[in-house]
Coordinates of C-alpha atoms and ligand atoms in Angstrom, one line a residue:
X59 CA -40.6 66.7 4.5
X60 CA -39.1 64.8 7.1
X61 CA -42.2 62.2 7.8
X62 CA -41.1 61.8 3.5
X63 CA -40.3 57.9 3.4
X64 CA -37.1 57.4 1.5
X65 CA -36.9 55.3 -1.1
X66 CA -34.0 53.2 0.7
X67 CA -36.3 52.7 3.9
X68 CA -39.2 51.6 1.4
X69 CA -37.1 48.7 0.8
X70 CA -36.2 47.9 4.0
X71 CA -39.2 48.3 5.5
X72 CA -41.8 46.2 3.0
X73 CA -40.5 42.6 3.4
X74 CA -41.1 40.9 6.6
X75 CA -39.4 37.5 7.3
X76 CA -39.1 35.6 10.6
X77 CA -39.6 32.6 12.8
X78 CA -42.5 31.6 15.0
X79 CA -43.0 29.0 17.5
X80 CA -45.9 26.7 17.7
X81 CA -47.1 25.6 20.9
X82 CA -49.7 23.5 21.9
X83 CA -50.5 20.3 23.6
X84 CA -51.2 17.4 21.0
X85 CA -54.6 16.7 19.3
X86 CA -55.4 20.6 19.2
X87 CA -54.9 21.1 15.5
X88 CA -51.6 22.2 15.0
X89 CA -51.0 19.5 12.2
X90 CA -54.1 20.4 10.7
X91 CA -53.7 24.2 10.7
X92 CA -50.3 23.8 9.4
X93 CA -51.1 21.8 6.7
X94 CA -53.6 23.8 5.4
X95 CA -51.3 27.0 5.6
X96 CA -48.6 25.0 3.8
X97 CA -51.4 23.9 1.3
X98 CA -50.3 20.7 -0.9
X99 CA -46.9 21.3 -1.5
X100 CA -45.2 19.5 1.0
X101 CA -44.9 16.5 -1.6
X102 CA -43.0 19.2 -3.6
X103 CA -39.9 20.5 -1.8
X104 CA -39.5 16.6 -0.6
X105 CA -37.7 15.7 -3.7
X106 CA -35.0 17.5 -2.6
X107 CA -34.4 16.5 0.7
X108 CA -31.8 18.1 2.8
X109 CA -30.6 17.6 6.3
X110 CA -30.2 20.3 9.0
X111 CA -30.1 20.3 12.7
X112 CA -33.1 22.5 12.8
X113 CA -36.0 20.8 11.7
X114 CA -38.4 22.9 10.4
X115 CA -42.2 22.6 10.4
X116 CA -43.2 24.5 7.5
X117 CA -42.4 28.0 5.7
X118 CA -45.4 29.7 4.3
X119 CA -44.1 32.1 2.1
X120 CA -46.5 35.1 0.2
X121 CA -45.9 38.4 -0.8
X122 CA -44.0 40.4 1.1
X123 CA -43.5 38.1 4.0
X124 CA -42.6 34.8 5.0
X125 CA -43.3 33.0 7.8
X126 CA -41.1 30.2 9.3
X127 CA -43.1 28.1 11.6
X128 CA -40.7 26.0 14.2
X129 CA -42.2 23.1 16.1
X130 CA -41.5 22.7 19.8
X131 CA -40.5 19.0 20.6
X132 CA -40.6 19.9 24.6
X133 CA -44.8 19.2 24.4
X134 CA -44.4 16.2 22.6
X135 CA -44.5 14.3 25.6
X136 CA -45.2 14.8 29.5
X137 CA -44.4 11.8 32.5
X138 CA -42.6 12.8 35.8
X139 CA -40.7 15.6 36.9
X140 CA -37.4 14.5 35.5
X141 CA -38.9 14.5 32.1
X142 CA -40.1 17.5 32.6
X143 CA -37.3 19.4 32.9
X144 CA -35.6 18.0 29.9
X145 CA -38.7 18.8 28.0
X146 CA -38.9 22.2 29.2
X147 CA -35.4 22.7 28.3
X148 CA -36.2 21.6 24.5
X149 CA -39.3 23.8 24.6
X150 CA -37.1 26.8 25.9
X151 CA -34.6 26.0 23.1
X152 CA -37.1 26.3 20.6
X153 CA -38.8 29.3 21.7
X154 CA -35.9 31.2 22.5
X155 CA -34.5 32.0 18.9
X156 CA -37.9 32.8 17.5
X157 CA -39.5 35.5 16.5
X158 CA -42.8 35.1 18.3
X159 CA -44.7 32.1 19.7
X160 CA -48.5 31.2 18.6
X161 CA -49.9 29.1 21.2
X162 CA -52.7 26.9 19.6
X163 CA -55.2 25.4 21.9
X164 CA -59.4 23.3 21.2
X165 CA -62.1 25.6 21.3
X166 CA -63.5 22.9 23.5
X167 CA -61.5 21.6 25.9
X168 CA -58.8 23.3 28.1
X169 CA -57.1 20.9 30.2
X170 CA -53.8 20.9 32.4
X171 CA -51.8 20.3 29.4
X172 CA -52.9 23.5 28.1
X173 CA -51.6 25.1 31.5
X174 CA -48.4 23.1 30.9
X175 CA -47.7 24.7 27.4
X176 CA -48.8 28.0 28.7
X177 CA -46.2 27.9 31.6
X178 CA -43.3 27.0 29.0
X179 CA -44.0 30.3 27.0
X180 CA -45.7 32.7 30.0
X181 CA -42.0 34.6 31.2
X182 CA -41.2 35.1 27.1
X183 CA -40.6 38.8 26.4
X184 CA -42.0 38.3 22.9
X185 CA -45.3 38.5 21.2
X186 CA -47.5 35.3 22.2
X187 CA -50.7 34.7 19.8
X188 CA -53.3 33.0 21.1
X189 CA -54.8 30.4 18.3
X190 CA -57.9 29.0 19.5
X191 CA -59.2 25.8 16.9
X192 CA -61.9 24.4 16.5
X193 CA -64.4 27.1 17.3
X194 CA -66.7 25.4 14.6
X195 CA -67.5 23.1 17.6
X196 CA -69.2 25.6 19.6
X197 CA -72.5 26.8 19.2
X198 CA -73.3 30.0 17.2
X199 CA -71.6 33.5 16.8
X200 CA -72.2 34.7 20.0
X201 CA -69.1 31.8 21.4
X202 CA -66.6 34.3 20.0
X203 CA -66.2 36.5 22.4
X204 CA -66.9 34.7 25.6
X205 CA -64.0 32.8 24.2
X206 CA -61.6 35.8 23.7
X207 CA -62.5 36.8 27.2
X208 CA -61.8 33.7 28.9
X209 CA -58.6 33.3 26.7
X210 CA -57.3 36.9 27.9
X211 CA -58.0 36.3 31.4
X212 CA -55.5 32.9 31.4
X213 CA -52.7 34.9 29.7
X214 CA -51.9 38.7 28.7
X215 CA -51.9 36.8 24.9
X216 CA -51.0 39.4 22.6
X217 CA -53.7 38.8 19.7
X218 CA -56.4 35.9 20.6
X219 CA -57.3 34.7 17.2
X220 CA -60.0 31.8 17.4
X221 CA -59.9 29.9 13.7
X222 CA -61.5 26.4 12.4
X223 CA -58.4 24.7 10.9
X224 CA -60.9 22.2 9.6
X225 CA -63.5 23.9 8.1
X226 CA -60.9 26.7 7.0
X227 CA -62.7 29.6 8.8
X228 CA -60.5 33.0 9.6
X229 CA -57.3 31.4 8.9
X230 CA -56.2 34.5 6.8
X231 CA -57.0 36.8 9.3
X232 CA -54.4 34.7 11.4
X233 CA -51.9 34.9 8.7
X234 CA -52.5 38.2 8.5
X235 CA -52.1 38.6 12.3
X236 CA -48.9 37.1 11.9
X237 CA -47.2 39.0 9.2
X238 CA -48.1 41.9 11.3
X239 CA -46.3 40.8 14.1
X240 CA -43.4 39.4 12.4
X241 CA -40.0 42.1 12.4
X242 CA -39.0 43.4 9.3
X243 CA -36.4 41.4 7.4
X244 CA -35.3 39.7 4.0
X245 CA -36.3 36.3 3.3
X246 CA -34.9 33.4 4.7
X247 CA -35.7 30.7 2.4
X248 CA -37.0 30.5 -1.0
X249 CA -40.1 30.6 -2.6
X250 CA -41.2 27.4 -3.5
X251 CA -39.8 25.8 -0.6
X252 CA -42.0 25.0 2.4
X253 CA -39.8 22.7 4.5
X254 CA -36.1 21.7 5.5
X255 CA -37.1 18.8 6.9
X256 CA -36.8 15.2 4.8
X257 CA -39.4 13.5 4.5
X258 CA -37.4 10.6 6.0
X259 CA -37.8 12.7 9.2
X260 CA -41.5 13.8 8.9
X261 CA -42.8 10.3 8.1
X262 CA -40.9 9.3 11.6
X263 CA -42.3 11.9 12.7
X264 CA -45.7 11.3 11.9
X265 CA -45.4 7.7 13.3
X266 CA -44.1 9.2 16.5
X267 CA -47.2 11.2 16.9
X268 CA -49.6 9.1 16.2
X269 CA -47.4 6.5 19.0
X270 CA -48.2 9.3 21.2
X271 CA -52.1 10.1 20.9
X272 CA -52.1 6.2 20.9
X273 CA -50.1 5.8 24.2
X274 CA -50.3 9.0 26.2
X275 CA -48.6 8.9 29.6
X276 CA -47.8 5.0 28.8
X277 CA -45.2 5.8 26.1
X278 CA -41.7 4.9 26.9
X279 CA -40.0 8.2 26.6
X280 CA -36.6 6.7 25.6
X281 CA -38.7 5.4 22.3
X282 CA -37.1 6.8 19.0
X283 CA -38.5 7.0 15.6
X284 CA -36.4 6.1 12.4
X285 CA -37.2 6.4 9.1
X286 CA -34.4 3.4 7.7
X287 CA -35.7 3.5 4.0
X288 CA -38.1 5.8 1.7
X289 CA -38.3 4.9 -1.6
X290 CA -40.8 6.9 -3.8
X291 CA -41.9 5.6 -7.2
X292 CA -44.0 6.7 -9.7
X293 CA -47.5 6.4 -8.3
X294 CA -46.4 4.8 -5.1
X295 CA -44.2 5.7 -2.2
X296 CA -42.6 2.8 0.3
X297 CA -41.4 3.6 3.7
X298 CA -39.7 1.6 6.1
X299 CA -39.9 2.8 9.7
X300 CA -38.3 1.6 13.0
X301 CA -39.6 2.3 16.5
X302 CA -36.8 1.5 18.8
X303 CA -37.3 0.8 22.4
X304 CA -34.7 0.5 25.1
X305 CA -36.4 -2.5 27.2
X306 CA -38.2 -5.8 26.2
X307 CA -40.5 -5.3 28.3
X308 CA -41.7 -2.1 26.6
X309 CA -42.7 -3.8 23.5
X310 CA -46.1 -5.3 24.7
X311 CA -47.1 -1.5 24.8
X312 CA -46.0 -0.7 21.8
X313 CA -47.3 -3.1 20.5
X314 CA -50.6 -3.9 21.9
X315 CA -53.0 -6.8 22.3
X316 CA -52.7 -9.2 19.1
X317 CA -50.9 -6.1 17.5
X318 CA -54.1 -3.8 17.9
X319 CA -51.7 -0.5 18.8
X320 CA -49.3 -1.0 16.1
X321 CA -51.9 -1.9 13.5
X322 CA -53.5 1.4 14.4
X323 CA -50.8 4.0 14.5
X324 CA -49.8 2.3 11.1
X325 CA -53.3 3.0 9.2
X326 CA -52.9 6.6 10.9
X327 CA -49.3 7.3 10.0
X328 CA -49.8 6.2 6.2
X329 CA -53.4 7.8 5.7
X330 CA -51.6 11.2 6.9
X331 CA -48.3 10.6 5.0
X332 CA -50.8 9.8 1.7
X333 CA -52.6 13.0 2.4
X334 CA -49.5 15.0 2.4
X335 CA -47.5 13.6 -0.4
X336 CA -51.1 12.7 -2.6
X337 CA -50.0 9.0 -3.5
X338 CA -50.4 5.5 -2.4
X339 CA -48.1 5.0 0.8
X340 CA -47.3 1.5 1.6
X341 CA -45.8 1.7 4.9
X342 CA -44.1 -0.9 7.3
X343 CA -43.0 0.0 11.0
X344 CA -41.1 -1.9 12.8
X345 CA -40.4 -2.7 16.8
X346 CA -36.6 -2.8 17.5
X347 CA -34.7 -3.2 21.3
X348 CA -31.8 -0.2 20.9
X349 CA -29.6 -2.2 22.7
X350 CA -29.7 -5.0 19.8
X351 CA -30.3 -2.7 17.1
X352 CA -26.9 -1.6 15.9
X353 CA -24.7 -4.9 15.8
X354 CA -26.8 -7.3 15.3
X355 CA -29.3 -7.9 12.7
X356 CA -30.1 -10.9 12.8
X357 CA -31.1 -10.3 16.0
X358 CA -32.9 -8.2 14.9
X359 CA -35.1 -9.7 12.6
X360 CA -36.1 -12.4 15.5
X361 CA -37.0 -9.1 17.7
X362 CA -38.6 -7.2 15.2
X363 CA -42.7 -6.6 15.1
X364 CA -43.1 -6.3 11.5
X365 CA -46.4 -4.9 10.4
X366 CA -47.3 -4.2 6.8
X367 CA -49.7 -0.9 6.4
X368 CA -50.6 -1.4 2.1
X369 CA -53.0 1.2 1.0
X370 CA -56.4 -0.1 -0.2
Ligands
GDP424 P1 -52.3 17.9 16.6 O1 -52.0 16.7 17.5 O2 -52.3 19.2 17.4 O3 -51.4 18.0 15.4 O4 -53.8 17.8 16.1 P2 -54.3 17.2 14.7 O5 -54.1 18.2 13.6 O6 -53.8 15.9 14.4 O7 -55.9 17.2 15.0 C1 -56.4 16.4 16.0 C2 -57.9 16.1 15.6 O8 -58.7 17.3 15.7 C3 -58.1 15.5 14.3 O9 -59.1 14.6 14.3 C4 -58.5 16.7 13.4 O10 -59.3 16.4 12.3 C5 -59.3 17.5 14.5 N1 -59.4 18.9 14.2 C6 -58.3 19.7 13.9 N2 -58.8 21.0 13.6 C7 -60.1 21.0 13.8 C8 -61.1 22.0 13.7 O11 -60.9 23.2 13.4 N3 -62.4 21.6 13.9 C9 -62.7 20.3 14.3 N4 -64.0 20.1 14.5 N5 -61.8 19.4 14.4 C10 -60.5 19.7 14.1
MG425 MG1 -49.8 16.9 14.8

């Protein structure tokens, strides 16, 4: 009688809610994967944009659980050791308050930024899930479990889940690895939303990560991302994005030769952002000096790089 579950433990115990990290140096997938857990909502929740401190990847939400994935701006970038440290300190912040930490990583290519990451999360007490993309890139079947193996030796990874983000291969079994790691819990947000960030702040965002595959170890860490206007229309949304710098000098870089970096970034930034909200995206980024930004704008307009990214 007494293994009997009662019927006030049933409804504790069916819902599982909670937040997990994601780790993982850039161009591994994380975007990708995300986006295709989140599905084609994203456009959705964005009408109602709020603003909170913590911003929010994405909250995939199903029956019975709900997972609230939390992005860890400590990877974003890596230079020298002083960096570092402040980076590590972010990275600790986010992974401290979460529930568990996935730590996404190429199927192809492990490389010291991979050890980085994995150093950030190694001394956490709490589960760590191994998401290895891209496996579609190796050969055959048989890569599976050489991979596991050689993912188990680096770290004592909790689950090693290898997945295609792109081609959409064992995803579910991941989400399904996840909800049964996650503690039990009500829901934290509601259904139908999949984000508490704008998306002011994701299309800076998006232009700040595509700055950083762009630039690597030559991006001025100081640089800042703004969204400073987002209008959406009908069938078309405008956005109006400055990149602030802190020294003249920094602008030739961000800029590139005849405005090749820039131009770039641009095309990147507004193909994802059309992908995500499914409409025409006409987006302009601009190059500001911090020091002149605030109080002067005429200024302003002298200094500013203005590039114009229309969607063909
Ligand atoms: P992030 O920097 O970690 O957010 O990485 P992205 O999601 O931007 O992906 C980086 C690149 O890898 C893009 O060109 C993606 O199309 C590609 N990519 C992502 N997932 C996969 C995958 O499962 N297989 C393959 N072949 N490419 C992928
Ligand atoms: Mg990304």
């Amino acid at each position: 009688m007494s293994n009997l579950i009662q019927p006030e433990d049933l409804n504790k115990k069916t819902y599982k809610a909670g937040y997990i990290a994601i780790v993982g140096r850039p161009n591994v997938g994380k975007s990708t994967l995300l986006n295709y857990i989140l599905g084609e909502k994203l456009a959705i929740t964005s009408r109602k944009p709020q603003t909170t401190r913590q911003n929010l990847l994405g909250i995939y939400t199903r029956e019975n659980a709900q997972c609230v994935f939390v992005d860890t701006p400590g990877l974003h970038l890596q230079a020298d050791k002083q960096i570092n440290q402040f980076m590590n300190k972010a990275a600790r912040l986010a992974t401290e308050f979460v529930d568990m930490i996935i730590h996404i990583s190429d199927a192809t290519r492990w490389t010291s930024d991979d050890d980085y990451a994995l150093e950030l999360i190694k001394n956490t007490d709490k589960p760590v899930i191994a998401v290895v993309n891209k496996m579609d890139l190796l050969e055959g079947k048989n890569a599976v479990i050489p991979k596991i193996a050689e993912m188990t030796e680096r770290f004592n990874y909790s689950e090693v889940v290898p997945v295609s983000a792109l081609k959409n291969t064992n995803v579910e079994h991941l989400l399904d690895t996840l909800v049964n790691y996650l503690p039990y819990g009500e829901q934290i947000f509601p259904d139908d939303q999949i984000t508490t960030a704008s998306m002011r702040f994701i299309a800076a965002e998006i232009v700040r990560e595509k700055l950083f595959k762009a630039l690597h170890q030559e991006l001025p860490y100081s640089l800042t991302v703004i969204t400073d206007s987002y209008k959406e229309a009908e069938d078309k949304v405008e956005i109006f994005v400055t990149i602030l710098i802190e020294r003249a000098s920094q602008k030739p870089i961000v800029i590139g030769k005849g405005g090749k970096i820039i131009k770039m970034i641009g095309i990147q930034a507004r193909k994802e952002l059309e992908a995500l909200l499914d409409k025409k995206v006409s987006l302009k980024t601009w190059v500001k000096i911090k020091d002149n930004w605030s109080d002067n704008s005429a200024t302003l307009q002298q200094l500013g790089f203005n590039q114009d990214f229309e969607g063909h």
